[in-house]
Coordinates of C-alpha atoms in Angstrom, one line a residue:
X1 CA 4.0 29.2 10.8
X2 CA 2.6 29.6 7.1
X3 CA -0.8 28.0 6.3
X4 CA 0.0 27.0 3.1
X5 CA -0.2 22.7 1.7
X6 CA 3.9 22.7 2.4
X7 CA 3.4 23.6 5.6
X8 CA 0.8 21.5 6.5
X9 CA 3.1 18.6 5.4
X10 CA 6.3 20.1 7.5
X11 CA 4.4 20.6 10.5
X12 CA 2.7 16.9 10.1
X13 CA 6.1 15.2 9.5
X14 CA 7.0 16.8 13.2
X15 CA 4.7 14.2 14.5
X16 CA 6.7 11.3 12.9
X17 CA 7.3 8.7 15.2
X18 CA 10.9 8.8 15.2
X19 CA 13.5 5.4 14.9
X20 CA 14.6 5.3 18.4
X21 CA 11.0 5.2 19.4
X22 CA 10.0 2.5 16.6
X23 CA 12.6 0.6 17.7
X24 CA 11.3 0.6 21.3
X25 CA 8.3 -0.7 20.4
X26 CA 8.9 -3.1 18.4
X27 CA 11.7 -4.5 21.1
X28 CA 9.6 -4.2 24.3
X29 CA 7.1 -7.0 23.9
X30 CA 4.7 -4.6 24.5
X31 CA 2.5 -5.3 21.6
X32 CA -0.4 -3.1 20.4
X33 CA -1.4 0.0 23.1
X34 CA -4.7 -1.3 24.9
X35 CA -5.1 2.6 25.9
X36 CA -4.9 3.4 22.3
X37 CA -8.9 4.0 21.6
X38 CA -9.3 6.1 25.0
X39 CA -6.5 8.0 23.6
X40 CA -8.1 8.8 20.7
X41 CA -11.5 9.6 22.1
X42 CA -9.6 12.0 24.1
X43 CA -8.2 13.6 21.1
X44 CA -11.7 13.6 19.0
X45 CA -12.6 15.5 22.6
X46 CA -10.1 18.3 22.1
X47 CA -10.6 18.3 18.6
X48 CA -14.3 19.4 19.3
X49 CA -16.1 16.2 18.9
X50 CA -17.5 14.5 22.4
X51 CA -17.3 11.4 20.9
X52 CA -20.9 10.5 21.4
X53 CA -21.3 7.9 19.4
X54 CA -23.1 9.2 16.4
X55 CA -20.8 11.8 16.0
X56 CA -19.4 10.0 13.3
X57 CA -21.8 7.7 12.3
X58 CA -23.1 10.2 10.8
X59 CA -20.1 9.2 7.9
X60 CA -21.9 5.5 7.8
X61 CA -18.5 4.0 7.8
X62 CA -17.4 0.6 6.4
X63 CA -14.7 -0.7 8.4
X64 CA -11.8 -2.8 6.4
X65 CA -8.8 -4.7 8.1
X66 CA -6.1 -7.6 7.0
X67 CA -2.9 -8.2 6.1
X68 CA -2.8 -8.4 2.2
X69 CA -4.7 -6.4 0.0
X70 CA -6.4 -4.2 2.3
X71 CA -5.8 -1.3 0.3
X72 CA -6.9 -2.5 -2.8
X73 CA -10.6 -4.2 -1.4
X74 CA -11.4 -0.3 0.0
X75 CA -10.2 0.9 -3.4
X76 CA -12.7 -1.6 -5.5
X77 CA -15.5 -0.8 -2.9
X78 CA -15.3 2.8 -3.2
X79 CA -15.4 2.1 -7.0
X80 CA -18.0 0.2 -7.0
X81 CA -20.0 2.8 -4.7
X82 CA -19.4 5.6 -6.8
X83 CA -21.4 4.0 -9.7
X84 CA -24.3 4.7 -7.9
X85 CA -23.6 8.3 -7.2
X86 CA -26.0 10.4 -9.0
X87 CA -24.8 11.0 -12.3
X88 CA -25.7 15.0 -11.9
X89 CA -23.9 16.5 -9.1
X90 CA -26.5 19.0 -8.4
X91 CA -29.1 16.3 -7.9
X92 CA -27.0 15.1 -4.7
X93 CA -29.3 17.4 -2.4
X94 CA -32.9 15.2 -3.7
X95 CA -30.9 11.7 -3.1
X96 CA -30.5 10.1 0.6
X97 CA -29.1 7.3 -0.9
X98 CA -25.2 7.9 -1.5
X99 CA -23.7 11.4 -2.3
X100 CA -20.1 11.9 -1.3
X101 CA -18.0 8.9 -0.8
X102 CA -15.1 9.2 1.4
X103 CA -11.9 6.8 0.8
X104 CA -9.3 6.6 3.9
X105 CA -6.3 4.6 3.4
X106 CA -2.5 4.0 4.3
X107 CA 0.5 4.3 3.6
X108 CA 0.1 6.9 0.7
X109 CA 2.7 6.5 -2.5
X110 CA 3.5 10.3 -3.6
X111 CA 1.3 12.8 -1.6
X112 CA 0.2 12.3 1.7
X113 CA -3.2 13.7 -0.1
X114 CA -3.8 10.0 -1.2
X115 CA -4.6 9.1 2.2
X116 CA -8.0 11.1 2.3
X117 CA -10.0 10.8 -1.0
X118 CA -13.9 12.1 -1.6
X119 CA -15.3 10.2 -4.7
X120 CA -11.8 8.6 -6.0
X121 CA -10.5 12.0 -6.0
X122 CA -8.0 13.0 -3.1
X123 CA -8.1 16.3 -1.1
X124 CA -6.7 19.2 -3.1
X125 CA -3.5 21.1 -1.3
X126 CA -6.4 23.9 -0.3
X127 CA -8.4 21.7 1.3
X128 CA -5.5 19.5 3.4
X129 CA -4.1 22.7 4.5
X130 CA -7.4 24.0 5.6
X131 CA -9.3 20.9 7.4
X132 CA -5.0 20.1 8.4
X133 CA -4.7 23.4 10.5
X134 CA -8.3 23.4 11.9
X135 CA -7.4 20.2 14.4
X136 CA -4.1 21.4 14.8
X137 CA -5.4 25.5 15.9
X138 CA -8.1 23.4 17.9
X139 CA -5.4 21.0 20.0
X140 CA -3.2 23.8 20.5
X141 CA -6.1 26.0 22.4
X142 CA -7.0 22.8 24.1
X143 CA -3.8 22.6 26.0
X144 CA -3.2 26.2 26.1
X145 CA -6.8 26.3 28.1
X146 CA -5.5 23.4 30.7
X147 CA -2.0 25.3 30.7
X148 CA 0.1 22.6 28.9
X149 CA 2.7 23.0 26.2
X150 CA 1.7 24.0 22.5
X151 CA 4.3 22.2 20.7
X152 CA 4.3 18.6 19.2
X153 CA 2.8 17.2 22.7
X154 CA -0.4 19.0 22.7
X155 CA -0.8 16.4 19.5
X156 CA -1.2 12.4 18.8
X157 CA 1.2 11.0 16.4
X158 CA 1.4 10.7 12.9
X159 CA -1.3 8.3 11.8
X160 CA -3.4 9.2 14.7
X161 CA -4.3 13.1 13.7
X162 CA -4.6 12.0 10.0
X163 CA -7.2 9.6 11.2
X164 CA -9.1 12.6 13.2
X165 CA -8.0 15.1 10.4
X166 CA -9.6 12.8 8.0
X167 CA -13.0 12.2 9.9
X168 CA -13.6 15.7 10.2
X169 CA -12.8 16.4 6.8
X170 CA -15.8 14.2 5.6
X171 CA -17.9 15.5 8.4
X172 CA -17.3 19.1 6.7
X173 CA -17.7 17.7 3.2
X174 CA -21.0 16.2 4.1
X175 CA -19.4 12.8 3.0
X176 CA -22.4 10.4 3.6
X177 CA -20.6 7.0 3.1
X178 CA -16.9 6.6 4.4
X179 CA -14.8 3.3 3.9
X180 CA -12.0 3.4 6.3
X181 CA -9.0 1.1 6.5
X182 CA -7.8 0.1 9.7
X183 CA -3.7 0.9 9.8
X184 CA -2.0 -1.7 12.0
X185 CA -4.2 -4.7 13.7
X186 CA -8.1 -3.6 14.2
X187 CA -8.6 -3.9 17.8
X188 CA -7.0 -1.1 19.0
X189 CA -6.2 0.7 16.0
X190 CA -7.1 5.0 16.1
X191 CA -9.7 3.8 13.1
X192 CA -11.4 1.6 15.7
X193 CA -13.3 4.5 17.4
X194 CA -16.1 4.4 14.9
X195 CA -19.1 2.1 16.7
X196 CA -21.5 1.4 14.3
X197 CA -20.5 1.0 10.9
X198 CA -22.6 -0.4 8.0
X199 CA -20.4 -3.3 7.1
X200 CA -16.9 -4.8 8.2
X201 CA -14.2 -6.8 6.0
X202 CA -11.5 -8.7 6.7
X203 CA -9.0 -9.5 3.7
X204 CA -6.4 -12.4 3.8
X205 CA -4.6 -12.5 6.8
X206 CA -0.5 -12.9 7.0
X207 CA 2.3 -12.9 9.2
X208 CA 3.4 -9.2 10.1
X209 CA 3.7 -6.6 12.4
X210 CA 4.6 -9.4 15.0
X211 CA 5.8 -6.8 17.7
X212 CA 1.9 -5.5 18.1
X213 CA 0.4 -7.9 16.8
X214 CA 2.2 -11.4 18.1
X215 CA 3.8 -14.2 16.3
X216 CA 1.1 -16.2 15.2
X217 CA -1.2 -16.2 12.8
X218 CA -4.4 -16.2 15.1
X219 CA -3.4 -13.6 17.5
X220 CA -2.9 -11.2 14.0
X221 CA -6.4 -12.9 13.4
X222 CA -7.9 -11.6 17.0
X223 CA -6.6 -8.2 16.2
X224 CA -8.5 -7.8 12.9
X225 CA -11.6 -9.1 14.4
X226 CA -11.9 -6.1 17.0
X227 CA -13.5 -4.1 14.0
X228 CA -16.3 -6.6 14.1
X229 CA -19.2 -4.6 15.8
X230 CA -23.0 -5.7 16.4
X231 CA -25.5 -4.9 13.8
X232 CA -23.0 -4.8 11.4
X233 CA -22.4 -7.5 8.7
X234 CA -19.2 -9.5 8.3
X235 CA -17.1 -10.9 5.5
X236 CA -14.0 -12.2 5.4
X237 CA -11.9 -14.0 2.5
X238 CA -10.6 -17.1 3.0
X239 CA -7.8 -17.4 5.8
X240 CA -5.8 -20.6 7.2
X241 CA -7.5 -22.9 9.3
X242 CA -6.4 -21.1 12.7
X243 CA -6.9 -17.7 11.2
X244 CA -10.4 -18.9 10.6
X245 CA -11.6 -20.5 13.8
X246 CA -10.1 -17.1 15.3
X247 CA -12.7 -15.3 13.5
X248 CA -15.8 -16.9 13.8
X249 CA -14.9 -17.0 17.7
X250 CA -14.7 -13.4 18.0
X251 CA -17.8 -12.8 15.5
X252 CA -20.0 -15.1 18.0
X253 CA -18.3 -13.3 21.2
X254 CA -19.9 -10.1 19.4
X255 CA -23.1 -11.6 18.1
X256 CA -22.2 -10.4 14.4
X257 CA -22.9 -13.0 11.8
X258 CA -19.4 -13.8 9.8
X259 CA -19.5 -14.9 6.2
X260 CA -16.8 -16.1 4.2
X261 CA -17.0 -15.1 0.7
X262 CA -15.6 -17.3 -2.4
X263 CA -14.0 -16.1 -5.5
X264 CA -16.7 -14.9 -7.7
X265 CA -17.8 -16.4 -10.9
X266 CA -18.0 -13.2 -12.9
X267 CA -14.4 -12.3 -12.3
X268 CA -13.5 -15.1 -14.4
X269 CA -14.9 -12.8 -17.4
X270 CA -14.2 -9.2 -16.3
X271 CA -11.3 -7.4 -16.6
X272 CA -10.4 -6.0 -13.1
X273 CA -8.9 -2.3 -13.1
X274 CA -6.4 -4.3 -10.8
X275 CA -4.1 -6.8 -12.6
X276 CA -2.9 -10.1 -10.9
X277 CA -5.2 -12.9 -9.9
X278 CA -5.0 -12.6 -6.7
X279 CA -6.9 -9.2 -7.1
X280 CA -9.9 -11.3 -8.0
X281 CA -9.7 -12.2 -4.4
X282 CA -9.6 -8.8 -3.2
X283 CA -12.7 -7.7 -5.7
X284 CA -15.4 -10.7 -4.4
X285 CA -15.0 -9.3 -0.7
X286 CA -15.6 -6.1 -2.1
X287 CA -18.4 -7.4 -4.2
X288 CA -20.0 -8.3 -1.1
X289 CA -19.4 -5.4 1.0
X290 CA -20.3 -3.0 -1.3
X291 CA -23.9 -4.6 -1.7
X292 CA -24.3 -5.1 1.9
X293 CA -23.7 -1.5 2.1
X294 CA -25.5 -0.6 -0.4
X295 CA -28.7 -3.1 1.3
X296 CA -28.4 -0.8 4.7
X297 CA -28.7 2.3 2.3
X298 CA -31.8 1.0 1.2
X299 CA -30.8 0.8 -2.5
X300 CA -32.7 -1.0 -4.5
X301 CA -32.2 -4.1 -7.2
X302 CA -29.2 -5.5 -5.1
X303 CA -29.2 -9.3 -5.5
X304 CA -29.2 -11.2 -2.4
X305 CA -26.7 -13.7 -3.2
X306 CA -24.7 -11.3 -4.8
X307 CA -21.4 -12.4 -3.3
X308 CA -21.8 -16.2 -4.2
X309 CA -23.9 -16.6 -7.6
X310 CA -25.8 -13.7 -8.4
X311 CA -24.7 -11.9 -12.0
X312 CA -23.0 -9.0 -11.2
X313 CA -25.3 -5.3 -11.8
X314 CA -23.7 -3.6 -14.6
X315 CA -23.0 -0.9 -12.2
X316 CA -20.8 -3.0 -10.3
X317 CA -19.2 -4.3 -13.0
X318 CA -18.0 -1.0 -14.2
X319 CA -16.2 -0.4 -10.6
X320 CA -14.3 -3.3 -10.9
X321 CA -13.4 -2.5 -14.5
X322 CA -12.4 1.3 -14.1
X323 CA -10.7 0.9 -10.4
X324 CA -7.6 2.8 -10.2
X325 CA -4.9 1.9 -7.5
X326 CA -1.1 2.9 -7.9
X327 CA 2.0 0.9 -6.8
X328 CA -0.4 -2.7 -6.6
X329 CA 0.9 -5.3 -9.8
X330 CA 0.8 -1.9 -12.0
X331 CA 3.0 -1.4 -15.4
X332 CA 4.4 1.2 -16.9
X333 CA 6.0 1.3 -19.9
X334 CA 8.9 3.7 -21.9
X335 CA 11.1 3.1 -24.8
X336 CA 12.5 -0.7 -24.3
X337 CA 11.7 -1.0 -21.0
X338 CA 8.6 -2.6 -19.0
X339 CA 8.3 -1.2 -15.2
X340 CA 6.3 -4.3 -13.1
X341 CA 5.9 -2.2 -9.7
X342 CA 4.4 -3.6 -6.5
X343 CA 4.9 -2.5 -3.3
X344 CA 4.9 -6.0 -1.9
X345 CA 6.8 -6.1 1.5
X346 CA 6.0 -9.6 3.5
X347 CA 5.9 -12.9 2.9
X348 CA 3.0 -13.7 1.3
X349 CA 2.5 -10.5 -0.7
X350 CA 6.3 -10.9 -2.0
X351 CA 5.3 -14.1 -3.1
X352 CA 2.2 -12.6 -5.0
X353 CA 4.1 -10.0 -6.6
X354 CA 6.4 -12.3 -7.5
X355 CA 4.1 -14.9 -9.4
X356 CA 2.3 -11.6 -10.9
X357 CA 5.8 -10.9 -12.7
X358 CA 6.2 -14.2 -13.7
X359 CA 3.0 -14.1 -15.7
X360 CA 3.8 -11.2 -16.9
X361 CA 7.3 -12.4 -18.0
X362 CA 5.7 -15.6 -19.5
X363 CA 3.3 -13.7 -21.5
X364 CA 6.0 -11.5 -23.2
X365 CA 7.8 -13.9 -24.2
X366 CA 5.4 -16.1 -25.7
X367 CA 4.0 -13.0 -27.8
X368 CA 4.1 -14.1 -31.3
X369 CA 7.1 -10.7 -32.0
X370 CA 9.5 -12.7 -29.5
X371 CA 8.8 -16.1 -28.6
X372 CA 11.6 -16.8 -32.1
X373 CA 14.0 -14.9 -30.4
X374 CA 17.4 -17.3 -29.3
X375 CA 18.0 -14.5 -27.0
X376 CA 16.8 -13.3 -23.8
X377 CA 16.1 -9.5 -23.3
X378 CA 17.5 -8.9 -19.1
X379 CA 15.8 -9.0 -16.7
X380 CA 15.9 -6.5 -14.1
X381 CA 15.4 -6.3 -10.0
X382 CA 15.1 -3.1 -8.2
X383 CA 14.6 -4.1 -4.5
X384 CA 14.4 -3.0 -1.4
X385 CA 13.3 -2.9 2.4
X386 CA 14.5 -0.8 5.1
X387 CA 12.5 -1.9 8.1
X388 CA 12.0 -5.9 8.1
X389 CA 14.2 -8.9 7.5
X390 CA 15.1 -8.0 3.7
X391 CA 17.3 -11.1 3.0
X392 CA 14.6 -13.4 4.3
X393 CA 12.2 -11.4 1.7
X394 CA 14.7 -11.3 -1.1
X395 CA 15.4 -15.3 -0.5
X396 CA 11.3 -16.2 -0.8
X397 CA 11.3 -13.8 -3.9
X398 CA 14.4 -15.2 -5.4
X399 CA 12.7 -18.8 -4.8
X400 CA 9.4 -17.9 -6.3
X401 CA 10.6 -16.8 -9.5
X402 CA 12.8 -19.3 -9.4
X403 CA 9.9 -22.0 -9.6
X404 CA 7.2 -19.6 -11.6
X405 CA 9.9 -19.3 -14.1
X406 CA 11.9 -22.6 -14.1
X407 CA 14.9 -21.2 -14.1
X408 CA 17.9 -21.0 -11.5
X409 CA 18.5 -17.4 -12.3
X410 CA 15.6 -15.4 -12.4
X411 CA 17.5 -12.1 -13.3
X412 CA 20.6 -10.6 -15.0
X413 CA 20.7 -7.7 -13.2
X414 CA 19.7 -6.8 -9.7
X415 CA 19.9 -3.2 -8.2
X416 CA 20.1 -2.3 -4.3
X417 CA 18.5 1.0 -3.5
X418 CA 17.6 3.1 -0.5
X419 CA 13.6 4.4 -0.8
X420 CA 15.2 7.9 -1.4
X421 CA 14.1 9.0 -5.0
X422 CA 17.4 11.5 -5.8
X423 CA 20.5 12.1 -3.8
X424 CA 22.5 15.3 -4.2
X425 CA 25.6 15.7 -5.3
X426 CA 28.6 15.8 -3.4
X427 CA 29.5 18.7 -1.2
X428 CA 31.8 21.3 -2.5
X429 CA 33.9 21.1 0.9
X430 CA 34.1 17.4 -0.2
X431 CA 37.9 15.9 0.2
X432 CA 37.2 13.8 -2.6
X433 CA 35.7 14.5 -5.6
X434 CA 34.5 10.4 -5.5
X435 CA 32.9 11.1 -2.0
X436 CA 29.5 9.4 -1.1
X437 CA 26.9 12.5 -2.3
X438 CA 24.9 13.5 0.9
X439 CA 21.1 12.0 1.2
X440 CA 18.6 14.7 0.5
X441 CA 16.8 13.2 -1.8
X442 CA 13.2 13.4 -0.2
X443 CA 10.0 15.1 -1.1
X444 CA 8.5 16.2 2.0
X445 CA 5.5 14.1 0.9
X446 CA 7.9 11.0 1.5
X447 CA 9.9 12.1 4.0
X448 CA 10.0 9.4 7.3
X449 CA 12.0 9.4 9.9
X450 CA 11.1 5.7 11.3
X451 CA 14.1 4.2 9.7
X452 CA 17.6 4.0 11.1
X453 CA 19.5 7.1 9.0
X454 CA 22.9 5.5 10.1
X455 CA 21.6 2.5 8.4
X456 CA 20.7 4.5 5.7
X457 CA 23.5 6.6 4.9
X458 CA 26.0 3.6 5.1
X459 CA 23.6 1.8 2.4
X460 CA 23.6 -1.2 5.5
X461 CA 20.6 -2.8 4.2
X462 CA 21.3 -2.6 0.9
X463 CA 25.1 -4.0 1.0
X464 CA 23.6 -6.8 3.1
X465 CA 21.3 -7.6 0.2
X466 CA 23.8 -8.1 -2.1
X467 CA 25.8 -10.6 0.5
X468 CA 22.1 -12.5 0.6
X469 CA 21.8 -12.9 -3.1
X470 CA 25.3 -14.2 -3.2
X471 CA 24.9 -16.7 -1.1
X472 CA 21.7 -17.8 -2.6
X473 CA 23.8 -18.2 -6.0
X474 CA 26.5 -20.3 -4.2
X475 CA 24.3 -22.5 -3.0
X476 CA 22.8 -23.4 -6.2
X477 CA 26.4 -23.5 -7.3
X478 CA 26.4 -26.1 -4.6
X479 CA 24.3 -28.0 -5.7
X480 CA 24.7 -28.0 -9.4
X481 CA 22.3 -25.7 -10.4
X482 CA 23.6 -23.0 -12.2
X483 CA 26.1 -24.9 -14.4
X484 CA 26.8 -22.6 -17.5
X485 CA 24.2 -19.7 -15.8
X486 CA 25.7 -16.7 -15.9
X487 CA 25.7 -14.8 -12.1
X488 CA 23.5 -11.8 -11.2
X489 CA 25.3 -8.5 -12.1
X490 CA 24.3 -7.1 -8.5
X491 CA 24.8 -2.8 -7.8
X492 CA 23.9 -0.6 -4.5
X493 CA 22.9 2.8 -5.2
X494 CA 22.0 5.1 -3.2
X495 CA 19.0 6.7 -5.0
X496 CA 16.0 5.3 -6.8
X497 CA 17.1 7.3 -9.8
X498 CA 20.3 5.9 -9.9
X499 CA 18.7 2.3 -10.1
X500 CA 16.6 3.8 -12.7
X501 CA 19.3 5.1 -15.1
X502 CA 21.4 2.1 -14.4
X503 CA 18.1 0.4 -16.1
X504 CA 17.8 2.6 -19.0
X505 CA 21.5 2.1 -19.7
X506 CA 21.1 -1.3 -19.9
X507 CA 18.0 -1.4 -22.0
X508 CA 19.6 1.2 -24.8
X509 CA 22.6 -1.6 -24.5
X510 CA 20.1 -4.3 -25.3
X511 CA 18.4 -2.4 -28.2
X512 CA 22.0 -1.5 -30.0
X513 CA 22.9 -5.4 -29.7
X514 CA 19.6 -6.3 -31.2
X515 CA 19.8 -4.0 -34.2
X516 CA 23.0 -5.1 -34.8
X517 CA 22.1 -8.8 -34.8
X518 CA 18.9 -7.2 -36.8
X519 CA 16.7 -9.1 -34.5
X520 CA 14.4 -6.4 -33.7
X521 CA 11.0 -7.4 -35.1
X522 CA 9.3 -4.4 -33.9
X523 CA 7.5 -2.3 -31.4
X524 CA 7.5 -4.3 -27.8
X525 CA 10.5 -6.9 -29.3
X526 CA 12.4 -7.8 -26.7
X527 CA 11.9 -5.1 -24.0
X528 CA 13.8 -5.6 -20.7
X529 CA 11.3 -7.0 -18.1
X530 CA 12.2 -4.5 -14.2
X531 CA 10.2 -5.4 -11.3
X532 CA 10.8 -3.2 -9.1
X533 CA 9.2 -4.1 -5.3
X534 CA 10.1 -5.0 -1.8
X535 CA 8.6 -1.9 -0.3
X536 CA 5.7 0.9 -0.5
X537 CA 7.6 3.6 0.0
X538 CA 10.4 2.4 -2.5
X539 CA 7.8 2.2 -5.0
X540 CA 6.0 5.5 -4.0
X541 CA 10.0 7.2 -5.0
X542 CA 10.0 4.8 -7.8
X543 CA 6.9 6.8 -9.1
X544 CA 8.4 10.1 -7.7
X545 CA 11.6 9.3 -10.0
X546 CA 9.0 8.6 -13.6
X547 CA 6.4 10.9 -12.6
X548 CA 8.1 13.8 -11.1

């Protein structure tokens, strides 16, 4: 086997949980492994650390769980850490305070790089490859010692090893702060090994994951709680009522004191990095676990109150002003067309994403260039979800935007797609030149195998889709509600690409009719509005297809 970054990613994606085993889980009952965190301390053991407990506390960890917006509250706290790194990188040695901040988080868009970051920046090929085949050389000569197999067994799975890959990673970097998200639950998630972290937060909870996790909002509500430890601070946003009484149970089974932090003032005035109100959310937890933190550090000039009343520090305004995070309510923008992307994929974060483009809708065409316009540039959907109930989601998306935008069709156009960013073109052994091209359209980066291929190939989900959005339009027909509305023009492809020239065709389309009518007032008039969501990793091949 090679050593180089490619490699590193081929021989990681050989630890891929594959869809038969998913599916087992997720149909057992079995919930969430309660073995889980032996089974990790027994791979820290092999991996050369005996897992005494200040083998990584050494990292000063802040642990961070939820449902929504997870992602996003590590992202603003690491930004608003690294304001306080010294401002001359050789002068790291003379401070004890904060020096090397280390940012682990999941899924990752792009690069599987994403998922381990030192000071906003994430791991260079070089260094994955290098800190990748150190645990692997190191579990290999554990079971060759004991006599055991070399191959995929003598490793945990996926998430697992890039949780122990990533801890000693920042361990070798000398990375003396670490936030870490939790992946799935909190309890007895592979992140929940660390003992004695600075700070914990819990962001707003929502119904997923109900196979580990259970039904109900309070028993996803115990699961988060298990990264509650003693001696460390809590904060939570605000959850539902049950949610709530969950937490402050488990924080006084643990002795830890449990605060619930409101919306800060100060956000009303600052620009987050982050768009979407919601994010403001997101950024007051932050606020508060990056100064209780920064307290336990010993820094100086943090306000007490901070996460209530307290001005913001300049310092901390500048995080949540310059915070970068991809995929989360983020725009792009090309020649007639604006790209509204957000991986939202349950619920409640569909229903965010959702009201986010509505805004966004609203405040285009209210823009003195368009809001004299008697026409309507399109509007654009490019959706979908391979692993949960995607009608259900497309239903509560199609009935937000429905009443964000006061309108019984919320788009002209929506598009079907698989998460694979290109598809090949068809065989030459073909019968048929018109024959479906064969799916090859992953980077390795984005490769995963969790999904049902049959389901896949057939473009199952996405014909399915297409029957749900129908019937949501003849119901409304029903009812009345679409009298002189013209339908959604509704498309399956089978590439993210394909959904993407589909929109570019219909946007140079727009622009021609506009010239002709000589209604184009100038730069910005009447662009065609896409939100493109439903999934992380469609929009990580969405950003694959514009970036790559």
């Amino acid at each position: 086997m090679g050593r180089s970054y490619g490699d590193a990613v081929a021989a990681l994606n050989t630890l891929q949980s594959n869809f038969s085993v998913v599916e087992a889980i997720r149909t057992s009952g079995r919930g969430m492994n309660k073995q889980a965190i032996p089974e990790m301390i027994e791979w820290c053991r092999k991996a050369g650390y005996e897992m005494k407990p200040a083998d990584f506390n050494r990292l000063k960890p802040i642990q961070i769980a939820g449902t929504k917006g997870k992602g996003s509250t590590s992202a603003f706290v690491s930004s608003i850490l690294s304001q306080y790194l010294p401002e001359n990188p050789t002068a790291a040695a003379h401070s004890p305070k904060l020096s090397k901040i280390g940012l682990y988080t999941s899924p990752h868009l792009r690069f599987v790089r994403e998922r381990i970051q030192i000071n906003n920046q994430m791991l260079s090929e070089e260094q994955f490859a290098r800190y990748f085949f150190v645990i692997w050389d190191r579990l290999e000569a554990a079971a060759a010692k004991v006599g055991l197999p070399t191959n995929t067994s003598a490793k945990p799975v996926y998430f697992r090893y890039l949780t122990l890959m990533a801890f000693h990673a920042y361990l070798a970097e000398g990375v003396d702060t670490a936030i870490i998200e939790a992946g799935i639950g909190g309890e007895y998630d592979s992140t929940n090994i660390l003992t004695a972290p600075t700070v914990t937060g819990i962001t707003s909870l929502g119904i997923d994951h109900t196979a580990m996790l259970g039904e109900s909002i309070e028993e996803i509500a115990w699961h988060k709680a298990g990264i509650m430890k003693p001696g460390a601070e809590a904060f939570t946003a605000p959850q539902p009522a049950g949610a709530m009484e969950v937490l402050h149970r488990r924080a006084n089974e643990k002795g830890v004191t449990l605060t619930v932090v409101p919306r800060h003032p100060d956000l009303e005035h600052i620009t987050l990095g982050l768009a979407a109100d919601f994010q403001k959310t997101n950024a007051s937890l932050a606020i508060a676990i990056a100064a209780a933190h920064l307290c336990r550090l010993g820094v100086p000039n943090i306000p007490a109150d901070i996460a209530a009343t307290s001005p913001l520090p300049d310092r901390f305004r500048r995080g949540l002003e310059t915070v970068r995070w991809g995929g989360r309510c983020e725009t792009r923008r090309e020649r007639g067309i604006t790209w509204c992307i957000d991986g939202g994929h349950t619920m409640e974060s569909i229903e965010v994403a959702g009201t986010w483009f509505a805004d966004r809708v609203k405040t285009a065409t209210s823009s003195p260039s368009t809001s004299n316009h008697p026409t309507t540039p399109p509007r654009i959907l490019i959706f979908n979800q391979q692993t949960r109930n995607a009608p259900l989601l497309a239903r509560h998306l199609h009935s937000t935007l429905r009443t964000s935008l006061n309108t019984s069709n919320p788009f002209t156009h929506a598009l079907f797609t698989t998460n694979q960013p290109f598809a090949s073109p068809p065989s030459p052994s073909s019968s048929s030149s018109t024959a479906a091209p064969k799916i090859t359209g992953f980077t390795p980066d984005l490769l995963s195998t969790n999904t049902n291929a049959d389901e896949v190939d057939s473009l199952k989900v996405q014909r399915g889709l297409v029957d749900a959005w129908g019937e949501i339009e003849m119901e409304m027909k029903r009812k009345g509600e679409m009298e002189g509305v013209k339908g959604t023009e509704m498309r399956v492809t089978r590439s993210i690409y394909e959904a993407a020239e589909k929109v570019r065709r219909v946007a140079r389309e727009w622009e021609v009719e506009m010239e002709g009518k000589k209604m184009m007032g100038g730069e910005g008039v009447g662009e065609v509005m896409v939100l493109v969501t439903g999934s992380v990793h469609l929009v990580g091949g969405f950003l694959e297809v514009l970036d790559g």
